[in-house]
Structure formats: C-alpha cells, structure tokens
Amino acid sequence: MRLRYDAKQRLGQCSGWLCEALSIDDSIAFSLCSKPNFHAVQQHKPAIFIGAGSGLAGLRAHLAERPKFSQNWLILGERCPRTDRLLPEELHQWQRNQHLTYLDYAFSRDANTPRYVQDYLVEQQQRLISWLEQGATIYVCGRLQGMGRGVLQTLTQLLGAEQMQSLQQQGRYRTDLY
C-alpha cells in the first residue's frame, strides 16, 4: 500500500521516496537536526534569501514570517525553466503583494541562458552592497556541494574575505547547507 498524495504536487527526493517507495508497514529511523544559526534575525532590516531546489523549503518559512512590506530578495536556483518552478503561484503572489521586493530565478540547464544563483550576485552587486549597507542578513539554504560553496566563494570575491568574516561574526550570513 502506498501513501497518497496530490498529483498536482511535485515530489522531491525524500517526499517521492515517502509517497512512492515506502509501504505503510515499513519503518524508518530518522533524527532531527537543529540549525540554531539559521534562525531569523533583524525582522526590520532587509533580507536576502538564496537557495536552490529543496532549499526553498528552509527559506519559505523565513519569508512567510517577514513583516508586510519588508525588503525581501529571493534568488532561487533550479534546473529547467519549463519543469522546475517550485511554488510559482505563491512566490509570484508574494511579489505582487510587495512581500518579495525581488524574485530572481536561475536555471542551470536552460538551453538559452544557463545561470546559477551566484550569477545574480555578480550581476546585482550594487543591489547586494546597498542592501548589506542597510543591514541586510543573507540566508542560504540548499546543498553544500555546488550552490552553498559557490555562493560563499562568490560573496567572498565580491565583498572581500574581511567583510564576509564580519557578516558571519555579526550573524548576518546564515546558512542551512546539507
């Protein structure tokens, strides 16, 4: 017997396994992992959210808790623009309601313009610096390999090692990388 799910929902690696491969009588062992350094801070300051794939789940909760009309910038990486848009209605609604100031999609397997989230940081360096000068916190969520390390490397190149260290010490560079 398989668990039921709404066919309109797209399954990730874990949810696909839970819904399609795991039987009702099967048991699983798991543990919760607390990420105290990924908790929200400075709700009145701008926030920059950077994630890819399932990393949106960790960022979504932060975005949902942000005050109305706060400055929020989401840079979201996916593979294919035709098949990999997670929660498009919700994200575009947040943008229409001015809950998301900026929403940038980076598609790594786009045949015309392959991009990564780091590319937006380079292209929008002035916005990045301006938001950081206003006290923005950067939240990064997703895979450590590739995206997580690439974002850290790009930010270090753009801002310098000293400023990145300062952001980390101030708790303004917060990650949930796996």
PDB file of C-alpha atoms in Angstrom:
ATOM      1  CA  MET A   1       0.000   0.000   0.000  1.00  0.00           C
ATOM      2  CA  ARG A   2       1.370   3.424  -0.947  1.00  0.00           C
ATOM      3  CA  LEU A   3       0.790   6.779   0.684  1.00  0.00           C
ATOM      4  CA  ARG A   4      -1.497   9.086  -1.246  1.00  0.00           C
ATOM      5  CA  TYR A   5      -0.502  12.486  -2.482  1.00  0.00           C
ATOM      6  CA  ASP A   6      -1.968  15.197  -4.653  1.00  0.00           C
ATOM      7  CA  ALA A   7      -0.830  14.551  -8.241  1.00  0.00           C
ATOM      8  CA  LYS A   8      -0.531  18.318  -8.784  1.00  0.00           C
ATOM      9  CA  GLN A   9       2.256  18.476  -6.224  1.00  0.00           C
ATOM     10  CA  ARG A  10       5.774  17.795  -7.372  1.00  0.00           C
ATOM     11  CA  LEU A  11       7.745  15.375  -5.304  1.00  0.00           C
ATOM     12  CA  GLY A  12      11.292  15.885  -4.154  1.00  0.00           C
ATOM     13  CA  GLN A  13      13.782  13.148  -3.445  1.00  0.00           C
ATOM     14  CA  CYS A  14      12.564  12.472   0.100  1.00  0.00           C
ATOM     15  CA  SER A  15       8.848  13.108  -0.462  1.00  0.00           C
ATOM     16  CA  GLY A  16       8.968  10.908  -3.576  1.00  0.00           C
ATOM     17  CA  TRP A  17      10.527   8.114  -1.563  1.00  0.00           C
ATOM     18  CA  LEU A  18       7.966   8.531   1.231  1.00  0.00           C
ATOM     19  CA  CYS A  19       4.973   8.603  -1.136  1.00  0.00           C
ATOM     20  CA  GLU A  20       6.009   6.151  -3.812  1.00  0.00           C
ATOM     21  CA  ALA A  21       8.520   3.683  -2.403  1.00  0.00           C
ATOM     22  CA  LEU A  22       7.769   3.349   1.307  1.00  0.00           C
ATOM     23  CA  SER A  23       4.965   0.998   2.337  1.00  0.00           C
ATOM     24  CA  ILE A  24       2.573   1.694   5.188  1.00  0.00           C
ATOM     25  CA  ASP A  25       4.059  -1.076   7.348  1.00  0.00           C
ATOM     26  CA  ASP A  26       7.658  -0.009   6.726  1.00  0.00           C
ATOM     27  CA  SER A  27       9.525   1.739   9.498  1.00  0.00           C
ATOM     28  CA  ILE A  28      12.176   4.384   9.156  1.00  0.00           C
ATOM     29  CA  ALA A  29      14.793   5.768  11.507  1.00  0.00           C
ATOM     30  CA  PHE A  30      15.478   9.476  11.424  1.00  0.00           C
ATOM     31  CA  SER A  31      16.714  12.285  13.573  1.00  0.00           C
ATOM     32  CA  LEU A  32      16.012  15.981  13.636  1.00  0.00           C
ATOM     33  CA  CYS A  33      18.897  18.346  13.166  1.00  0.00           C
ATOM     34  CA  SER A  34      18.630  21.763  14.783  1.00  0.00           C
ATOM     35  CA  LYS A  35      20.162  24.694  12.917  1.00  0.00           C
ATOM     36  CA  PRO A  36      20.282  27.472  15.557  1.00  0.00           C
ATOM     37  CA  ASN A  37      22.461  29.613  13.295  1.00  0.00           C
ATOM     38  CA  PHE A  38      19.697  29.657  10.688  1.00  0.00           C
ATOM     39  CA  HIS A  39      17.059  31.283  12.880  1.00  0.00           C
ATOM     40  CA  ALA A  40      15.614  34.618  11.780  1.00  0.00           C
ATOM     41  CA  VAL A  41      17.125  37.865  12.976  1.00  0.00           C
ATOM     42  CA  GLN A  42      16.515  41.587  12.486  1.00  0.00           C
ATOM     43  CA  GLN A  43      12.989  41.418  11.071  1.00  0.00           C
ATOM     44  CA  HIS A  44      13.025  45.173  10.366  1.00  0.00           C
ATOM     45  CA  LYS A  45      16.152  45.017   8.147  1.00  0.00           C
ATOM     46  CA  PRO A  46      16.312  43.772   4.532  1.00  0.00           C
ATOM     47  CA  ALA A  47      16.857  40.060   3.925  1.00  0.00           C
ATOM     48  CA  ILE A  48      18.483  38.257   1.018  1.00  0.00           C
ATOM     49  CA  PHE A  49      17.392  34.641   0.550  1.00  0.00           C
ATOM     50  CA  ILE A  50      19.479  32.365  -1.668  1.00  0.00           C
ATOM     51  CA  GLY A  51      18.597  28.760  -2.339  1.00  0.00           C
ATOM     52  CA  ALA A  52      18.329  26.001  -4.868  1.00  0.00           C
ATOM     53  CA  GLY A  53      15.912  23.111  -5.212  1.00  0.00           C
ATOM     54  CA  SER A  54      14.652  21.843  -1.883  1.00  0.00           C
ATOM     55  CA  GLY A  55      16.489  24.736  -0.205  1.00  0.00           C
ATOM     56  CA  LEU A  56      13.348  26.758  -0.902  1.00  0.00           C
ATOM     57  CA  ALA A  57      11.639  24.897   1.963  1.00  0.00           C
ATOM     58  CA  GLY A  58      14.003  26.369   4.544  1.00  0.00           C
ATOM     59  CA  LEU A  59      13.751  29.851   3.049  1.00  0.00           C
ATOM     60  CA  ARG A  60       9.975  29.804   2.642  1.00  0.00           C
ATOM     61  CA  ALA A  61       9.366  29.722   6.392  1.00  0.00           C
ATOM     62  CA  HIS A  62      11.614  32.739   6.882  1.00  0.00           C
ATOM     63  CA  LEU A  63       9.877  34.622   4.090  1.00  0.00           C
ATOM     64  CA  ALA A  64       6.431  33.815   5.470  1.00  0.00           C
ATOM     65  CA  GLU A  65       7.392  35.293   8.846  1.00  0.00           C
ATOM     66  CA  ARG A  66       8.790  38.536   7.457  1.00  0.00           C
ATOM     67  CA  PRO A  67       6.786  41.700   8.165  1.00  0.00           C
ATOM     68  CA  LYS A  68       4.489  43.027   5.470  1.00  0.00           C
ATOM     69  CA  PHE A  69       6.261  45.386   3.054  1.00  0.00           C
ATOM     70  CA  SER A  70       9.703  44.413   4.348  1.00  0.00           C
ATOM     71  CA  GLN A  71      12.545  44.272   1.851  1.00  0.00           C
ATOM     72  CA  ASN A  72      12.970  40.657   0.740  1.00  0.00           C
ATOM     73  CA  TRP A  73      15.044  39.408  -2.175  1.00  0.00           C
ATOM     74  CA  LEU A  74      14.831  35.756  -3.212  1.00  0.00           C
ATOM     75  CA  ILE A  75      17.341  34.215  -5.605  1.00  0.00           C
ATOM     76  CA  LEU A  76      16.186  30.705  -6.410  1.00  0.00           C
ATOM     77  CA  GLY A  77      18.131  28.157  -8.427  1.00  0.00           C
ATOM     78  CA  GLU A  78      16.521  25.316 -10.326  1.00  0.00           C
ATOM     79  CA  ARG A  79      17.441  23.161 -13.300  1.00  0.00           C
ATOM     80  CA  CYS A  80      14.903  23.647 -16.092  1.00  0.00           C
ATOM     81  CA  PRO A  81      12.607  26.679 -16.539  1.00  0.00           C
ATOM     82  CA  ARG A  82       9.793  24.573 -18.034  1.00  0.00           C
ATOM     83  CA  THR A  83       9.628  21.883 -15.361  1.00  0.00           C
ATOM     84  CA  ASP A  84      11.288  23.104 -12.175  1.00  0.00           C
ATOM     85  CA  ARG A  85       9.414  26.072 -10.754  1.00  0.00           C
ATOM     86  CA  LEU A  86       8.586  25.329  -7.133  1.00  0.00           C
ATOM     87  CA  LEU A  87       5.541  27.122  -5.692  1.00  0.00           C
ATOM     88  CA  PRO A  88       5.267  29.614  -8.574  1.00  0.00           C
ATOM     89  CA  GLU A  89       1.816  30.911  -7.597  1.00  0.00           C
ATOM     90  CA  GLU A  90       2.844  31.565  -4.001  1.00  0.00           C
ATOM     91  CA  LEU A  91       6.104  33.296  -4.935  1.00  0.00           C
ATOM     92  CA  HIS A  92       4.507  35.468  -7.595  1.00  0.00           C
ATOM     93  CA  GLN A  93       1.675  36.351  -5.205  1.00  0.00           C
ATOM     94  CA  TRP A  94       4.267  37.461  -2.642  1.00  0.00           C
ATOM     95  CA  GLN A  95       5.854  39.566  -5.353  1.00  0.00           C
ATOM     96  CA  ARG A  96       2.521  41.110  -6.397  1.00  0.00           C
ATOM     97  CA  ASN A  97       1.725  41.868  -2.729  1.00  0.00           C
ATOM     98  CA  GLN A  98       5.146  43.511  -2.330  1.00  0.00           C
ATOM     99  CA  HIS A  99       6.243  40.877   0.163  1.00  0.00           C
ATOM    100  CA  LEU A 100       9.039  39.942  -2.229  1.00  0.00           C
ATOM    101  CA  THR A 101      10.838  43.024  -3.479  1.00  0.00           C
ATOM    102  CA  TYR A 102      12.849  40.978  -5.974  1.00  0.00           C
ATOM    103  CA  LEU A 103      12.420  37.417  -7.237  1.00  0.00           C
ATOM    104  CA  ASP A 104      15.206  36.044  -9.424  1.00  0.00           C
ATOM    105  CA  TYR A 105      15.214  32.555 -10.927  1.00  0.00           C
ATOM    106  CA  ALA A 106      18.456  30.947 -12.061  1.00  0.00           C
ATOM    107  CA  PHE A 107      18.090  27.869 -14.261  1.00  0.00           C
ATOM    108  CA  SER A 108      21.289  25.859 -14.617  1.00  0.00           C
ATOM    109  CA  ARG A 109      20.028  23.731 -17.504  1.00  0.00           C
ATOM    110  CA  ASP A 110      18.360  26.495 -19.526  1.00  0.00           C
ATOM    111  CA  ALA A 111      19.350  25.823 -23.144  1.00  0.00           C
ATOM    112  CA  ASN A 112      19.455  29.554 -23.956  1.00  0.00           C
ATOM    113  CA  THR A 113      20.926  31.087 -20.815  1.00  0.00           C
ATOM    114  CA  PRO A 114      22.215  28.668 -18.180  1.00  0.00           C
ATOM    115  CA  ARG A 115      22.660  30.512 -14.874  1.00  0.00           C
ATOM    116  CA  TYR A 116      23.397  29.863 -11.240  1.00  0.00           C
ATOM    117  CA  VAL A 117      22.328  31.851  -8.199  1.00  0.00           C
ATOM    118  CA  GLN A 118      25.893  33.178  -7.952  1.00  0.00           C
ATOM    119  CA  ASP A 119      25.452  34.838 -11.360  1.00  0.00           C
ATOM    120  CA  TYR A 120      22.725  37.072  -9.904  1.00  0.00           C
ATOM    121  CA  LEU A 121      25.010  38.112  -7.065  1.00  0.00           C
ATOM    122  CA  VAL A 122      27.620  39.217  -9.599  1.00  0.00           C
ATOM    123  CA  GLU A 123      25.060  40.954 -11.839  1.00  0.00           C
ATOM    124  CA  GLN A 124      23.353  42.662  -8.923  1.00  0.00           C
ATOM    125  CA  GLN A 125      26.495  43.532  -6.954  1.00  0.00           C
ATOM    126  CA  GLN A 126      25.366  47.134  -6.411  1.00  0.00           C
ATOM    127  CA  ARG A 127      21.997  45.997  -5.008  1.00  0.00           C
ATOM    128  CA  LEU A 128      23.786  43.430  -2.831  1.00  0.00           C
ATOM    129  CA  ILE A 129      26.145  46.055  -1.412  1.00  0.00           C
ATOM    130  CA  SER A 130      23.335  48.574  -0.916  1.00  0.00           C
ATOM    131  CA  TRP A 131      21.201  46.057   0.975  1.00  0.00           C
ATOM    132  CA  LEU A 132      24.144  44.995   3.128  1.00  0.00           C
ATOM    133  CA  GLU A 133      24.835  48.663   3.935  1.00  0.00           C
ATOM    134  CA  GLN A 134      21.204  48.833   5.137  1.00  0.00           C
ATOM    135  CA  GLY A 135      21.901  45.910   7.499  1.00  0.00           C
ATOM    136  CA  ALA A 136      20.588  43.024   5.386  1.00  0.00           C
ATOM    137  CA  THR A 137      21.024  39.442   6.529  1.00  0.00           C
ATOM    138  CA  ILE A 138      21.843  36.768   3.953  1.00  0.00           C
ATOM    139  CA  TYR A 139      20.175  33.358   4.311  1.00  0.00           C
ATOM    140  CA  VAL A 140      21.499  30.475   2.193  1.00  0.00           C
ATOM    141  CA  CYS A 141      19.730  27.116   2.094  1.00  0.00           C
ATOM    142  CA  GLY A 142      20.368  24.056  -0.059  1.00  0.00           C
ATOM    143  CA  ARG A 143      23.167  21.707  -0.978  1.00  0.00           C
ATOM    144  CA  LEU A 144      26.616  22.478   0.351  1.00  0.00           C
ATOM    145  CA  GLN A 145      28.265  20.973  -2.724  1.00  0.00           C
ATOM    146  CA  GLY A 146      27.920  23.321  -5.651  1.00  0.00           C
ATOM    147  CA  MET A 147      25.458  26.025  -4.594  1.00  0.00           C
ATOM    148  CA  GLY A 148      26.492  26.553  -0.965  1.00  0.00           C
ATOM    149  CA  ARG A 149      30.205  26.682  -1.628  1.00  0.00           C
ATOM    150  CA  GLY A 150      29.692  28.645  -4.842  1.00  0.00           C
ATOM    151  CA  VAL A 151      27.670  31.330  -3.057  1.00  0.00           C
ATOM    152  CA  LEU A 152      30.283  31.682  -0.309  1.00  0.00           C
ATOM    153  CA  GLN A 153      33.090  31.891  -2.868  1.00  0.00           C
ATOM    154  CA  THR A 154      31.235  34.487  -4.976  1.00  0.00           C
ATOM    155  CA  LEU A 155      30.307  36.617  -1.963  1.00  0.00           C
ATOM    156  CA  THR A 156      33.919  36.488  -0.773  1.00  0.00           C
ATOM    157  CA  GLN A 157      35.116  37.617  -4.207  1.00  0.00           C
ATOM    158  CA  LEU A 158      32.561  40.436  -4.367  1.00  0.00           C
ATOM    159  CA  LEU A 159      32.802  41.678  -0.789  1.00  0.00           C
ATOM    160  CA  GLY A 160      36.235  40.551   0.342  1.00  0.00           C
ATOM    161  CA  ALA A 161      37.215  37.995   2.970  1.00  0.00           C
ATOM    162  CA  GLU A 162      37.219  40.580   5.759  1.00  0.00           C
ATOM    163  CA  GLN A 163      33.621  41.687   5.127  1.00  0.00           C
ATOM    164  CA  MET A 164      32.436  38.072   4.821  1.00  0.00           C
ATOM    165  CA  GLN A 165      34.061  37.274   8.143  1.00  0.00           C
ATOM    166  CA  SER A 166      32.397  40.345   9.638  1.00  0.00           C
ATOM    167  CA  LEU A 167      28.983  39.287   8.294  1.00  0.00           C
ATOM    168  CA  GLN A 168      29.448  35.822   9.788  1.00  0.00           C
ATOM    169  CA  GLN A 169      30.535  37.230  13.169  1.00  0.00           C
ATOM    170  CA  GLN A 170      27.517  39.576  13.212  1.00  0.00           C
ATOM    171  CA  GLY A 171      25.178  36.683  12.383  1.00  0.00           C
ATOM    172  CA  ARG A 172      24.240  38.305   9.076  1.00  0.00           C
ATOM    173  CA  TYR A 173      25.381  35.360   6.941  1.00  0.00           C
ATOM    174  CA  ARG A 174      23.237  32.415   7.979  1.00  0.00           C
ATOM    175  CA  THR A 175      23.249  29.009   6.309  1.00  0.00           C
ATOM    176  CA  ASP A 176      21.414  25.718   6.318  1.00  0.00           C
ATOM    177  CA  LEU A 177      23.540  23.639   3.970  1.00  0.00           C
ATOM    178  CA  TYR A 178      23.431  19.877   3.661  1.00  0.00           C
TER     179      TYR A 178
END
